[in-house]
């Protein structure tokens, strides 16, 4: 029992019921409204106690709802019966780590709950938020993991050159919309695909893509790509996988580069689709590179120096899809896999 | 008609009858024994007239027997009714290019015929043979295109480090046997697969691989790879594609590299097999790189400086499968696709 200044608070949580096969459903998660937390770090803890403000719905979360997963910690499988974990923005209530103090705002790995205890290991991938003259939710997106993913994936993995032809799938998503804008700032020709007319309009009219198309209206993806890239694709930013990757492989240019950020079309399949056109890699000397943002955290300050001014000057814009309340988190997450979100999917847990 | 010193000679040729679908047959090629050639460069030619000595049977040749192919010249489709072309060793009979003179020995692109006219463009990828104290046929293999392919593919594309775990498919072939030996010289742990007991014995006992297995005797390639690589594969040298690649993807280590040299299992299929495990690229940040030897020709002298002494000192060995006579070329080529050859497949057209 809590005593003295130790306050016991309700701590709503989103729990994974059991490992998921196939398409995830809201009912794979459960909102626990009765759990509580003592607002005091346990004795011996060297971590942080935080209040969660914004949570990030990211496609890769689905891959952690399945037991068999990689040994990379941030991609490790969830524990059924425990809260979902993921990126978020939080406020420090108590700190036993000298790098953080009460009242600090941070972004990084946290739990899908109102309050979380961040242990010493998790702290290593936590960032203190220094710039608060932008929406705080941006630290789940453009200024957080997806933003650094777009930045590192495009500049570091794709090695873009001015005038190159860039194709981005899932282009209006949290990462894609930024990759397209980075590519335009780099003087590239940029085409994106998305799954609704509204998103295609965003790509062309808000994010400044040269062209955009609705892949759901294309009976032949190869033909669609040939229409927009008659001379082929230098850089493909891969968010989708499967049939899209197969069509792209037929349209890569000599020495083209494919940065594999995600494969959202595959996450819900029992067996991923077969990709048939890998022989193109040989003739065209194409490079495919999988990458994870956690290896580029050292670039974060440099990234902020580029992106913060660009946001303030209106050179880069960002679209979020914001839902209010932890109870909306399961539905918001599931919506990613049907493309219901428009832009970065954010869940507000608390606005302060 | 020839006159004066212009000698008219029989010029046997191996002709591609028509484009091939599926598995190639000897009857897709025709030996033309009645064609002739005037042993004098045509007026205005700036090329070479050569006598072909050794021809190289290489797996990629199959891909050029199909109409739809890449725009890379050396991978371009053959012309039905014309001789097959490919790498070979030849002697210069007449030269209009100051870099070559009568009597020079050369290796590079030539025709499957007794005599060939090498045009000015083709000359650019021709190498003069300076070291003749090794078997001349080596310039179709260890000292020619396959050798440089192994060297560039392993050292440049795979960036090997001492102690890394290397897997090579089609490991007793023209390229694979060398990659394995380079990897051993680099202090790597090396495992190869091949399709007969004889080849597996060669890998272990002649080429010094740490382990080798017969993939045809493995009902589960994933399990076989886990047996030899309990901690995973750092470098995969890909010669095979399809199911083998799929199994390898499940066994790559973090930041592993796959050099895609060829995919011989796929060349005869109407539709290449699907590869399902590409999501591993993301979690493990794996790089797949297609490459072509023609972009590494600038390394050829450096390559010779490494490999020639190693051959002479017995540090590197090479196994060839030699057939005598142009008439054996179609059968020798077809044999590649059933794995009948043991080591580098060479055709002797003439020994001087």
XYZ file of C-alpha atoms in Angstrom:
704
model
C 0.000 0.000 0.000
C 1.087 3.515 -0.672
C 1.734 5.768 2.255
C 2.970 9.283 2.955
C 3.393 11.235 -0.268
C 2.920 8.151 -2.412
C -0.155 8.744 -4.463
C -2.056 5.792 -5.926
C -3.578 6.616 -9.296
C -5.705 4.822 -11.806
C -3.487 3.651 -14.659
C -5.523 2.666 -17.693
C -3.610 0.267 -19.934
C -3.945 -1.297 -23.384
C -3.141 -4.976 -22.905
C -2.306 -7.521 -25.584
C -4.620 -10.443 -24.855
C -2.764 -13.133 -26.789
C -0.494 -13.504 -29.777
C -2.205 -12.625 -33.030
C -2.353 -14.573 -36.258
C -3.517 -12.953 -39.462
C -5.221 -9.611 -39.448
C -5.288 -7.995 -35.971
C -8.609 -7.014 -34.430
C -9.451 -4.497 -31.745
C -10.475 -7.440 -29.591
C -6.887 -8.714 -29.634
C -6.304 -5.864 -27.221
C -8.130 -5.097 -24.010
C -8.519 -1.806 -22.203
C -7.752 -2.358 -18.557
C -9.486 0.468 -16.681
C -9.023 -0.833 -13.168
C -5.270 -1.088 -12.816
C -3.503 1.383 -10.577
C 0.001 2.648 -10.020
C 1.803 4.132 -7.044
C 3.263 7.410 -8.261
C 6.649 6.756 -6.738
C 9.587 4.865 -8.218
C 10.123 1.559 -6.442
C 13.059 1.401 -4.047
C 16.225 0.449 -5.879
C 14.955 1.582 -9.255
C 17.393 3.652 -11.306
C 14.787 4.608 -13.865
C 12.118 7.199 -14.477
C 8.455 7.486 -13.633
C 6.637 9.223 -16.484
C 3.178 10.396 -17.401
C 2.410 9.458 -20.983
C 1.076 12.251 -23.191
C 1.123 11.020 -26.805
C 1.496 7.516 -28.187
C 2.615 6.568 -31.655
C 0.779 3.969 -33.766
C 3.394 2.448 -36.026
C 2.982 -0.365 -38.554
C 5.862 -2.417 -37.133
C 3.835 -2.901 -33.931
C 1.938 -5.682 -35.663
C 5.138 -7.676 -36.056
C 5.577 -7.633 -32.271
C 2.122 -9.161 -31.747
C 3.457 -12.430 -33.121
C 5.552 -14.732 -31.048
C 8.302 -15.588 -33.469
C 10.242 -12.430 -33.933
C 13.716 -11.036 -34.176
C 16.144 -10.797 -31.289
C 16.395 -7.017 -31.703
C 14.855 -5.715 -28.445
C 12.761 -2.972 -30.042
C 11.323 -5.559 -32.412
C 10.869 -8.228 -29.764
C 7.497 -9.847 -29.243
C 5.096 -8.341 -26.714
C 4.138 -10.269 -23.602
C 0.464 -11.278 -23.635
C -1.287 -9.901 -20.577
C 1.038 -6.899 -20.457
C 0.619 -3.459 -22.008
C 1.625 -2.791 -25.587
C 4.853 -0.787 -25.726
C 5.990 1.666 -28.344
C 7.220 5.159 -29.002
C 5.592 8.041 -27.225
C 5.989 11.452 -25.653
C 5.927 11.658 -21.870
C 6.573 13.978 -18.947
C 9.001 12.959 -16.213
C 7.361 12.783 -12.789
C 10.352 11.348 -10.954
C 13.900 10.565 -12.011
C 16.722 8.522 -10.547
C 18.883 9.235 -13.582
C 20.944 12.401 -13.494
C 20.291 13.108 -17.183
C 16.590 13.703 -16.500
C 14.700 15.690 -13.916
C 11.096 16.116 -12.866
C 9.133 18.097 -15.438
C 11.331 17.134 -18.392
C 9.553 16.178 -21.567
C 10.948 13.111 -23.287
C 10.276 10.874 -26.297
C 11.187 7.247 -26.722
C 9.973 3.821 -25.702
C 7.129 3.768 -23.207
C 3.965 1.810 -22.432
C 0.410 2.104 -23.739
C -0.863 3.291 -20.382
C -1.289 6.513 -18.470
C 1.861 6.210 -16.374
C 4.958 4.141 -17.002
C 8.101 3.201 -15.192
C 11.012 3.430 -17.621
C 13.863 1.184 -16.570
C 17.546 1.962 -16.894
C 17.962 0.066 -20.162
C 15.007 1.788 -21.814
C 16.348 5.184 -20.744
C 19.268 4.763 -23.144
C 16.926 5.232 -26.075
C 15.061 8.165 -24.536
C 15.513 11.708 -25.854
C 14.947 14.862 -23.869
C 12.696 17.286 -25.757
C 14.366 20.687 -25.909
C 12.262 22.459 -28.488
C 8.688 22.926 -27.352
C 7.648 25.646 -29.782
C 6.252 22.962 -32.096
C 3.330 20.618 -31.355
C 4.516 18.091 -28.783
C 2.842 15.301 -30.751
C 5.433 15.938 -33.477
C 7.858 13.954 -31.322
C 5.869 10.824 -32.171
C 6.265 11.678 -35.859
C 8.238 14.224 -37.792
C 10.574 14.967 -34.860
C 10.652 11.447 -33.468
C 11.274 7.931 -34.683
C 9.444 8.225 -38.035
C 11.182 11.511 -38.808
C 14.638 10.141 -38.093
C 13.705 6.997 -40.020
C 12.832 9.075 -43.079
C 15.962 11.178 -42.703
C 18.417 8.310 -42.167
C 16.674 6.054 -44.666
C 16.716 8.646 -47.390
C 20.004 10.443 -46.868
C 22.122 7.653 -45.405
C 20.738 4.504 -47.019
C 19.606 5.824 -50.417
C 22.530 8.227 -51.084
C 20.362 10.503 -53.249
C 21.735 12.695 -56.009
C 20.039 15.725 -57.524
C 17.793 14.823 -60.429
C 17.328 11.203 -59.408
C 13.922 9.567 -59.691
C 12.424 8.589 -56.360
C 9.413 6.397 -55.706
C 7.757 6.075 -52.302
C 5.023 3.630 -51.380
C 2.647 4.309 -48.463
C 3.734 7.824 -49.258
C 1.286 9.768 -47.124
C 2.205 7.836 -43.992
C 4.289 8.981 -41.055
C 7.574 8.285 -42.834
C 6.620 8.508 -46.516
C 5.350 12.077 -46.465
C 8.714 13.195 -45.098
C 10.835 11.124 -47.455
C 9.011 12.755 -50.350
C 9.621 16.223 -48.994
C 13.304 15.463 -48.323
C 13.590 14.161 -51.863
C 12.031 17.313 -53.297
C 14.405 19.459 -51.201
C 17.240 17.387 -52.701
C 16.150 18.205 -56.249
C 14.753 14.782 -57.064
C 11.726 13.842 -59.154
C 9.307 12.280 -56.677
C 6.301 10.030 -57.141
C 4.268 8.526 -54.326
C 1.480 6.009 -54.086
C -1.287 5.765 -51.516
C -4.658 4.081 -51.176
C -7.279 6.839 -51.385
C -8.003 9.897 -53.512
C -7.696 12.085 -50.423
C -4.169 10.835 -49.769
C -3.152 11.197 -53.400
C -4.374 14.806 -53.274
C -2.308 15.394 -50.142
C 0.799 14.049 -51.831
C 0.424 16.327 -54.826
C -1.028 19.431 -53.239
C 0.318 19.523 -49.710
C 3.605 17.648 -49.810
C 4.666 18.787 -53.275
C 5.239 15.386 -54.876
C 5.642 15.643 -58.653
C 3.131 12.863 -59.198
C 1.032 10.523 -57.107
C -1.325 7.645 -57.780
C -3.854 5.445 -56.012
C -2.399 1.953 -56.157
C -5.832 0.446 -55.513
C -7.006 1.806 -58.858
C -4.090 0.309 -60.776
C -4.807 -3.164 -62.127
C -1.173 -3.422 -63.203
C 1.403 -1.895 -60.886
C 4.203 -2.491 -63.374
C 2.323 -0.468 -65.995
C 1.597 2.278 -63.462
C 5.260 2.570 -62.561
C 6.279 2.605 -66.227
C 3.844 5.484 -66.751
C 5.431 7.608 -64.030
C 8.984 6.374 -64.518
C 9.480 5.780 -68.255
C 13.228 5.861 -67.607
C 13.077 3.816 -64.418
C 13.485 4.386 -60.698
C 16.774 5.351 -59.044
C 15.547 5.180 -55.464
C 12.666 3.207 -54.003
C 11.689 3.842 -50.410
C 9.991 0.587 -49.460
C 7.183 0.657 -46.937
C 4.921 -1.957 -48.453
C 6.576 -5.155 -49.799
C 4.936 -7.966 -51.730
C 3.422 -7.175 -55.134
C 4.566 -3.578 -54.971
C 8.192 -4.594 -54.493
C 7.873 -7.088 -57.332
C 6.624 -4.378 -59.693
C 9.316 -1.955 -58.564
C 12.065 -4.508 -59.218
C 11.026 -4.560 -62.878
C 11.445 -0.810 -63.052
C 14.683 -0.098 -61.213
C 17.433 1.735 -63.038
C 21.034 0.611 -63.213
C 22.670 0.916 -59.757
C 19.350 1.811 -58.165
C 18.870 1.641 -54.414
C 16.003 0.274 -52.374
C 15.785 1.234 -48.707
C 13.608 -1.279 -46.897
C 11.885 0.582 -44.105
C 8.837 -1.650 -43.748
C 6.533 -4.072 -45.535
C 3.102 -3.257 -44.183
C 1.307 -5.362 -46.812
C 2.974 -8.468 -45.387
C 2.628 -8.130 -41.638
C -0.795 -9.736 -41.403
C -0.124 -12.668 -43.719
C 0.500 -16.137 -42.325
C 3.050 -16.595 -45.074
C 4.481 -13.516 -46.784
C 3.876 -13.216 -50.523
C 6.593 -14.428 -52.856
C 8.712 -11.835 -54.634
C 9.619 -13.103 -58.082
C 11.712 -10.458 -59.782
C 14.891 -10.513 -57.722
C 16.930 -11.439 -60.803
C 16.663 -7.762 -61.755
C 19.136 -7.132 -58.960
C 21.860 -8.780 -60.977
C 21.390 -7.139 -64.360
C 20.799 -3.737 -62.859
C 23.234 -4.046 -59.952
C 20.572 -2.899 -57.558
C 21.159 -2.670 -53.822
C 18.460 -3.518 -51.308
C 19.209 -2.401 -47.783
C 17.161 -3.127 -44.704
C 17.680 -0.604 -41.956
C 16.517 0.245 -38.481
C 16.336 3.722 -37.039
C 18.012 2.708 -33.770
C 21.365 2.634 -35.538
C 21.023 6.242 -36.564
C 20.232 7.818 -33.219
C 23.648 9.489 -33.308
C 22.316 11.618 -36.173
C 19.388 12.943 -34.165
C 20.856 16.347 -33.304
C 21.977 16.929 -36.877
C 18.526 15.832 -38.019
C 16.843 18.368 -35.706
C 19.118 21.133 -36.991
C 17.832 20.397 -40.496
C 14.201 19.734 -39.802
C 13.248 22.221 -37.071
C 14.092 25.314 -39.150
C 12.451 23.713 -42.196
C 9.233 23.248 -40.204
C 9.311 26.813 -38.905
C 9.990 28.245 -42.360
C 7.180 26.177 -43.832
C 9.518 24.241 -46.114
C 8.404 20.965 -44.594
C 4.896 20.212 -43.501
C 3.430 17.286 -41.596
C -0.014 15.760 -41.437
C -1.182 13.917 -38.335
C -4.253 11.854 -37.676
C -4.978 12.419 -33.993
C -7.382 10.457 -31.813
C -8.214 11.421 -28.249
C -7.902 8.983 -25.371
C -6.119 5.732 -24.678
C -9.391 3.877 -25.278
C -9.110 4.816 -28.977
C -5.605 3.356 -29.297
C -6.582 -0.201 -30.347
C -8.874 1.053 -33.095
C -6.291 3.600 -34.245
C -3.631 0.892 -34.454
C -5.850 -1.481 -36.415
C -6.725 1.366 -38.793
C -3.113 1.473 -39.988
C -3.537 -1.903 -41.660
C -6.571 -0.838 -43.659
C -5.063 2.557 -44.412
C -7.803 4.376 -42.508
C -5.379 6.927 -41.055
C -4.490 10.005 -43.046
C -0.947 10.910 -42.110
C 0.832 10.038 -38.890
C -1.476 8.212 -36.447
C -1.196 9.698 -32.961
C -3.087 8.830 -29.777
C -3.499 11.555 -27.167
C -3.325 10.089 -23.676
C -3.186 13.434 -21.948
C -2.431 16.922 -23.229
C -0.256 17.866 -20.279
C 35.832 -13.516 -102.931
C 39.198 -13.625 -101.267
C 42.230 -12.885 -103.345
C 45.982 -12.457 -102.916
C 47.000 -13.290 -99.334
C 43.409 -13.486 -98.186
C 42.900 -17.019 -97.035
C 39.386 -18.453 -96.894
C 38.983 -20.861 -94.011
C 36.253 -23.059 -92.661
C 34.734 -21.356 -89.622
C 32.617 -23.756 -87.568
C 30.053 -21.915 -85.474
C 27.565 -22.662 -82.708
C 24.352 -20.922 -83.737
C 21.342 -20.152 -81.552
C 18.396 -21.501 -83.551
C 15.630 -19.564 -81.812
C 14.825 -18.025 -78.452
C 14.470 -20.598 -75.731
C 11.705 -21.038 -73.192
C 12.157 -23.260 -70.164
C 15.053 -25.636 -69.908
C 17.528 -25.279 -72.820
C 18.334 -28.290 -74.987
C 21.304 -29.052 -77.169
C 18.949 -28.831 -80.123
C 18.326 -25.152 -79.356
C 21.789 -24.719 -80.793
C 23.104 -25.875 -84.142
C 26.653 -26.578 -85.207
C 27.249 -24.873 -88.524
C 30.172 -26.728 -90.133
C 29.967 -25.167 -93.588
C 30.451 -21.475 -92.889
C 33.700 -19.876 -93.950
C 35.654 -16.731 -93.162
C 38.180 -14.684 -95.088
C 41.189 -14.369 -92.833
C 41.556 -10.647 -93.424
C 39.838 -7.796 -91.610
C 37.283 -6.070 -93.833
C 38.285 -2.711 -95.262
C 37.424 0.073 -92.835
C 37.352 -2.206 -89.806
C 39.170 -0.860 -86.751
C 38.922 -4.157 -84.891
C 40.754 -7.420 -84.537
C 40.650 -10.750 -86.301
C 41.199 -13.525 -83.777
C 41.494 -17.289 -83.649
C 39.470 -18.635 -80.741
C 41.282 -21.046 -78.435
C 39.127 -21.560 -75.312
C 35.489 -20.706 -74.706
C 33.827 -20.229 -71.364
C 30.477 -21.845 -70.487
C 28.837 -19.545 -67.969
C 25.413 -19.854 -66.344
C 24.340 -16.321 -67.321
C 24.440 -17.388 -70.995
C 21.007 -18.930 -70.530
C 19.539 -15.536 -69.718
C 20.695 -14.255 -73.104
C 18.834 -17.037 -74.910
C 15.573 -15.327 -73.984
C 14.331 -12.332 -75.825
C 13.304 -10.085 -72.996
C 16.480 -9.100 -71.306
C 18.299 -6.208 -69.787
C 19.720 -3.295 -71.727
C 23.235 -4.018 -70.427
C 25.120 -4.996 -73.617
C 26.967 -7.969 -72.156
C 23.653 -9.326 -70.912
C 21.732 -8.524 -74.076
C 19.765 -11.217 -75.876
C 21.498 -13.250 -78.573
C 20.365 -12.967 -82.178
C 18.772 -16.213 -83.429
C 20.632 -17.477 -86.483
C 23.891 -15.956 -85.239
C 26.657 -17.518 -83.159
C 26.471 -17.547 -79.384
C 28.870 -15.022 -77.887
C 30.661 -15.147 -74.581
C 33.988 -14.953 -72.824
C 36.938 -16.759 -74.326
C 40.670 -16.816 -74.917
C 41.904 -16.049 -78.417
C 45.011 -15.295 -80.440
C 45.218 -12.120 -82.532
C 45.718 -12.821 -86.228
C 45.366 -9.248 -87.408
C 44.916 -5.951 -85.554
C 43.861 -2.471 -86.571
C 44.080 -1.314 -82.969
C 47.441 -0.067 -81.758
C 46.980 -1.744 -78.356
C 47.117 -5.211 -79.906
C 49.377 -6.851 -82.423
C 49.477 -10.102 -84.358
C 50.334 -13.015 -82.081
C 48.966 -11.412 -78.907
C 46.884 -13.617 -76.656
C 43.730 -11.985 -75.333
C 40.681 -12.795 -73.217
C 37.277 -11.181 -73.372
C 34.099 -11.282 -75.425
C 34.256 -13.364 -78.566
C 32.098 -15.706 -80.648
C 31.423 -19.439 -80.368
C 33.257 -20.117 -83.594
C 36.768 -20.849 -84.800
C 37.589 -17.310 -85.907
C 35.959 -14.050 -84.892
C 36.095 -10.438 -85.897
C 36.142 -8.318 -82.732
C 34.780 -4.848 -83.387
C 36.054 -1.631 -81.873
C 33.439 -1.555 -79.106
C 34.114 -5.135 -78.053
C 37.849 -4.414 -77.911
C 37.274 -2.133 -74.930
C 36.510 -5.142 -72.765
C 39.399 -7.223 -74.080
C 42.472 -7.934 -71.931
C 45.906 -8.752 -73.244
C 47.295 -11.890 -71.609
C 50.749 -11.141 -70.231
C 51.346 -14.152 -68.020
C 51.506 -17.356 -69.987
C 53.237 -19.553 -67.412
C 49.821 -20.774 -66.252
C 47.325 -22.801 -68.307
C 45.830 -20.481 -70.932
C 42.376 -21.871 -70.191
C 42.655 -20.210 -66.765
C 41.782 -16.958 -68.516
C 38.260 -18.283 -68.998
C 38.101 -18.980 -65.262
C 40.310 -18.154 -62.317
C 42.227 -15.450 -64.227
C 39.287 -14.217 -66.286
C 35.730 -13.108 -65.760
C 34.774 -15.662 -63.080
C 37.952 -14.971 -61.129
C 37.451 -11.237 -61.134
C 33.781 -11.818 -60.292
C 34.745 -13.835 -57.226
C 37.367 -11.278 -56.213
C 35.219 -8.164 -56.658
C 32.098 -9.845 -55.325
C 33.788 -11.065 -52.198
C 36.195 -8.260 -51.350
C 34.321 -5.262 -52.729
C 30.661 -6.198 -52.338
C 30.772 -8.348 -49.192
C 33.353 -6.320 -47.205
C 34.520 -9.401 -45.284
C 36.054 -9.261 -41.832
C 38.217 -11.907 -40.215
C 36.179 -14.485 -38.353
C 32.954 -13.842 -40.231
C 30.756 -16.730 -41.295
C 30.504 -17.151 -45.056
C 28.114 -19.331 -47.008
C 28.478 -20.035 -50.729
C 25.955 -21.837 -52.912
C 27.000 -23.559 -56.150
C 30.292 -23.532 -54.319
C 32.312 -25.813 -56.581
C 31.527 -23.771 -59.666
C 33.771 -21.395 -61.561
C 33.168 -18.550 -59.116
C 32.194 -20.339 -55.903
C 35.377 -22.378 -55.521
C 37.377 -19.154 -55.585
C 35.122 -17.202 -53.249
C 35.542 -19.972 -50.706
C 39.303 -19.904 -51.018
C 39.405 -16.096 -50.768
C 37.211 -16.336 -47.670
C 39.535 -18.881 -46.069
C 42.548 -16.671 -46.870
C 40.649 -13.844 -45.134
C 40.255 -15.874 -41.957
C 36.552 -16.586 -42.359
C 34.573 -19.697 -41.481
C 33.384 -21.044 -44.826
C 30.621 -23.450 -45.739
C 29.640 -24.362 -49.279
C 26.855 -26.351 -50.868
C 26.876 -28.313 -54.105
C 24.794 -31.008 -55.757
C 26.912 -34.171 -55.686
C 29.093 -36.060 -53.229
C 32.075 -35.591 -55.533
C 31.650 -31.817 -55.416
C 31.175 -31.787 -51.659
C 34.406 -33.755 -51.324
C 36.187 -31.227 -53.525
C 34.960 -28.369 -51.353
C 36.226 -29.950 -48.172
C 39.350 -31.695 -49.368
C 40.651 -29.638 -52.248
C 39.400 -26.093 -51.641
C 39.702 -26.157 -47.858
C 36.136 -25.185 -46.958
C 35.389 -25.736 -43.262
C 32.182 -27.582 -44.085
C 30.202 -28.529 -47.156
C 26.893 -30.233 -47.859
C 24.883 -31.683 -50.710
C 21.781 -29.521 -50.945
C 19.957 -32.269 -52.846
C 20.112 -34.450 -49.758
C 18.659 -31.790 -47.481
C 14.875 -31.966 -47.196
C 14.938 -28.719 -45.224
C 17.473 -26.112 -46.314
C 16.681 -23.904 -43.330
C 17.547 -26.751 -40.965
C 20.731 -27.508 -42.914
C 21.879 -23.909 -42.653
C 21.060 -23.804 -38.934
C 23.217 -26.896 -38.502
C 26.256 -25.270 -40.107
C 25.552 -21.742 -38.920
C 24.029 -21.990 -35.431
C 24.923 -18.309 -34.945
C 23.872 -17.245 -38.426
C 25.496 -16.142 -41.659
C 27.427 -12.885 -42.049
C 28.063 -13.186 -45.774
C 26.125 -15.112 -48.387
C 27.554 -15.360 -51.866
C 24.457 -15.983 -53.966
C 24.764 -18.071 -57.108
C 21.485 -19.938 -56.926
C 18.381 -17.934 -55.922
C 14.887 -19.264 -55.215
C 14.433 -21.634 -52.284
C 18.065 -21.384 -51.298
C 17.856 -17.609 -50.951
C 14.653 -17.974 -48.956
C 16.340 -20.327 -46.498
C 19.401 -18.096 -46.243
C 17.264 -15.044 -45.443
C 16.019 -16.851 -42.334
C 19.595 -17.377 -41.204
C 21.314 -14.077 -41.834
C 22.997 -12.311 -38.946
C 22.494 -8.685 -38.025
C 24.042 -6.431 -40.713
C 24.758 -9.414 -42.929
C 25.573 -8.979 -46.598
C 24.366 -10.903 -49.618
C 26.263 -10.493 -52.888
C 24.024 -11.549 -55.750
C 26.262 -12.973 -58.424
C 23.751 -15.252 -60.121
C 20.570 -17.260 -59.646
C 21.140 -20.377 -61.706
C 18.112 -22.186 -60.245
C 15.854 -19.556 -61.783
C 17.155 -19.083 -65.313
C 15.135 -21.884 -66.865
C 11.825 -21.093 -65.176
C 9.041 -19.375 -67.076
C 8.283 -17.483 -63.892
C 10.953 -17.257 -61.205
C 10.090 -18.746 -57.820
C 8.756 -16.427 -55.137
C 11.063 -15.446 -52.307
C 9.045 -15.063 -49.124
C 11.422 -14.098 -46.355
C 12.491 -10.616 -47.383
C 11.098 -9.167 -44.163
C 14.256 -10.511 -42.503
C 16.053 -7.689 -44.275
C 14.378 -5.172 -42.000
C 14.904 -6.788 -38.611
C 18.437 -7.807 -39.397
C 19.372 -4.773 -41.482
C 20.686 -7.012 -44.212
C 22.059 -5.663 -47.464
C 21.501 -7.441 -50.772
C 23.669 -6.198 -53.600
C 23.491 -7.260 -57.204
C 26.727 -6.733 -59.063
C 28.300 -7.225 -62.450
C 31.962 -7.878 -63.074
C 32.195 -5.301 -65.872
C 32.193 -2.518 -63.284
C 35.262 -3.928 -61.615
C 37.544 -4.281 -64.600
C 39.682 -1.470 -63.184
C 40.673 -3.896 -60.418
C 41.984 -6.518 -62.823
C 45.701 -5.729 -62.456
C 45.440 -5.633 -58.668
C 43.521 -8.892 -58.833
C 46.263 -10.542 -60.896
C 48.891 -9.341 -58.432
C 47.012 -11.196 -55.697
C 45.956 -14.308 -57.523
C 48.902 -15.161 -59.794
C 51.395 -15.574 -56.919
C 48.754 -17.438 -54.900
C 48.336 -19.916 -57.767
C 52.069 -20.377 -58.178
C 52.579 -20.857 -54.448
C 49.759 -23.378 -54.323
C 47.675 -21.217 -51.960
C 44.805 -21.165 -54.424
C 43.814 -24.050 -56.605
C 41.329 -24.306 -59.454
C 39.352 -27.156 -60.926
C 38.272 -27.087 -64.558
C 35.992 -29.360 -66.519
C 37.424 -29.299 -70.015
C 35.772 -30.617 -73.196
C 37.530 -30.787 -76.528
C 36.077 -29.260 -79.671
C 33.486 -26.650 -80.550
C 31.016 -29.443 -81.334
C 30.940 -30.250 -77.595
C 30.054 -26.685 -76.620
C 26.232 -27.013 -76.695
C 26.272 -30.105 -74.507
C 28.801 -28.535 -72.138
C 26.628 -25.444 -71.780
C 23.456 -27.438 -71.117
C 25.349 -29.465 -68.520
C 25.727 -26.371 -66.348
C 22.010 -26.356 -65.650
C 21.932 -29.928 -64.421
C 25.197 -29.477 -62.548
C 26.983 -32.062 -64.689
C 30.206 -30.041 -64.796
C 32.701 -30.383 -61.990
C 34.406 -27.033 -61.659
C 34.791 -24.413 -64.344
C 33.355 -25.588 -67.673
C 35.780 -24.871 -70.521
C 35.530 -25.713 -74.231
C 38.755 -26.131 -76.169
C 38.359 -24.814 -79.716
C 42.037 -25.066 -80.538
C 45.102 -25.475 -78.350
C 47.167 -22.943 -80.269
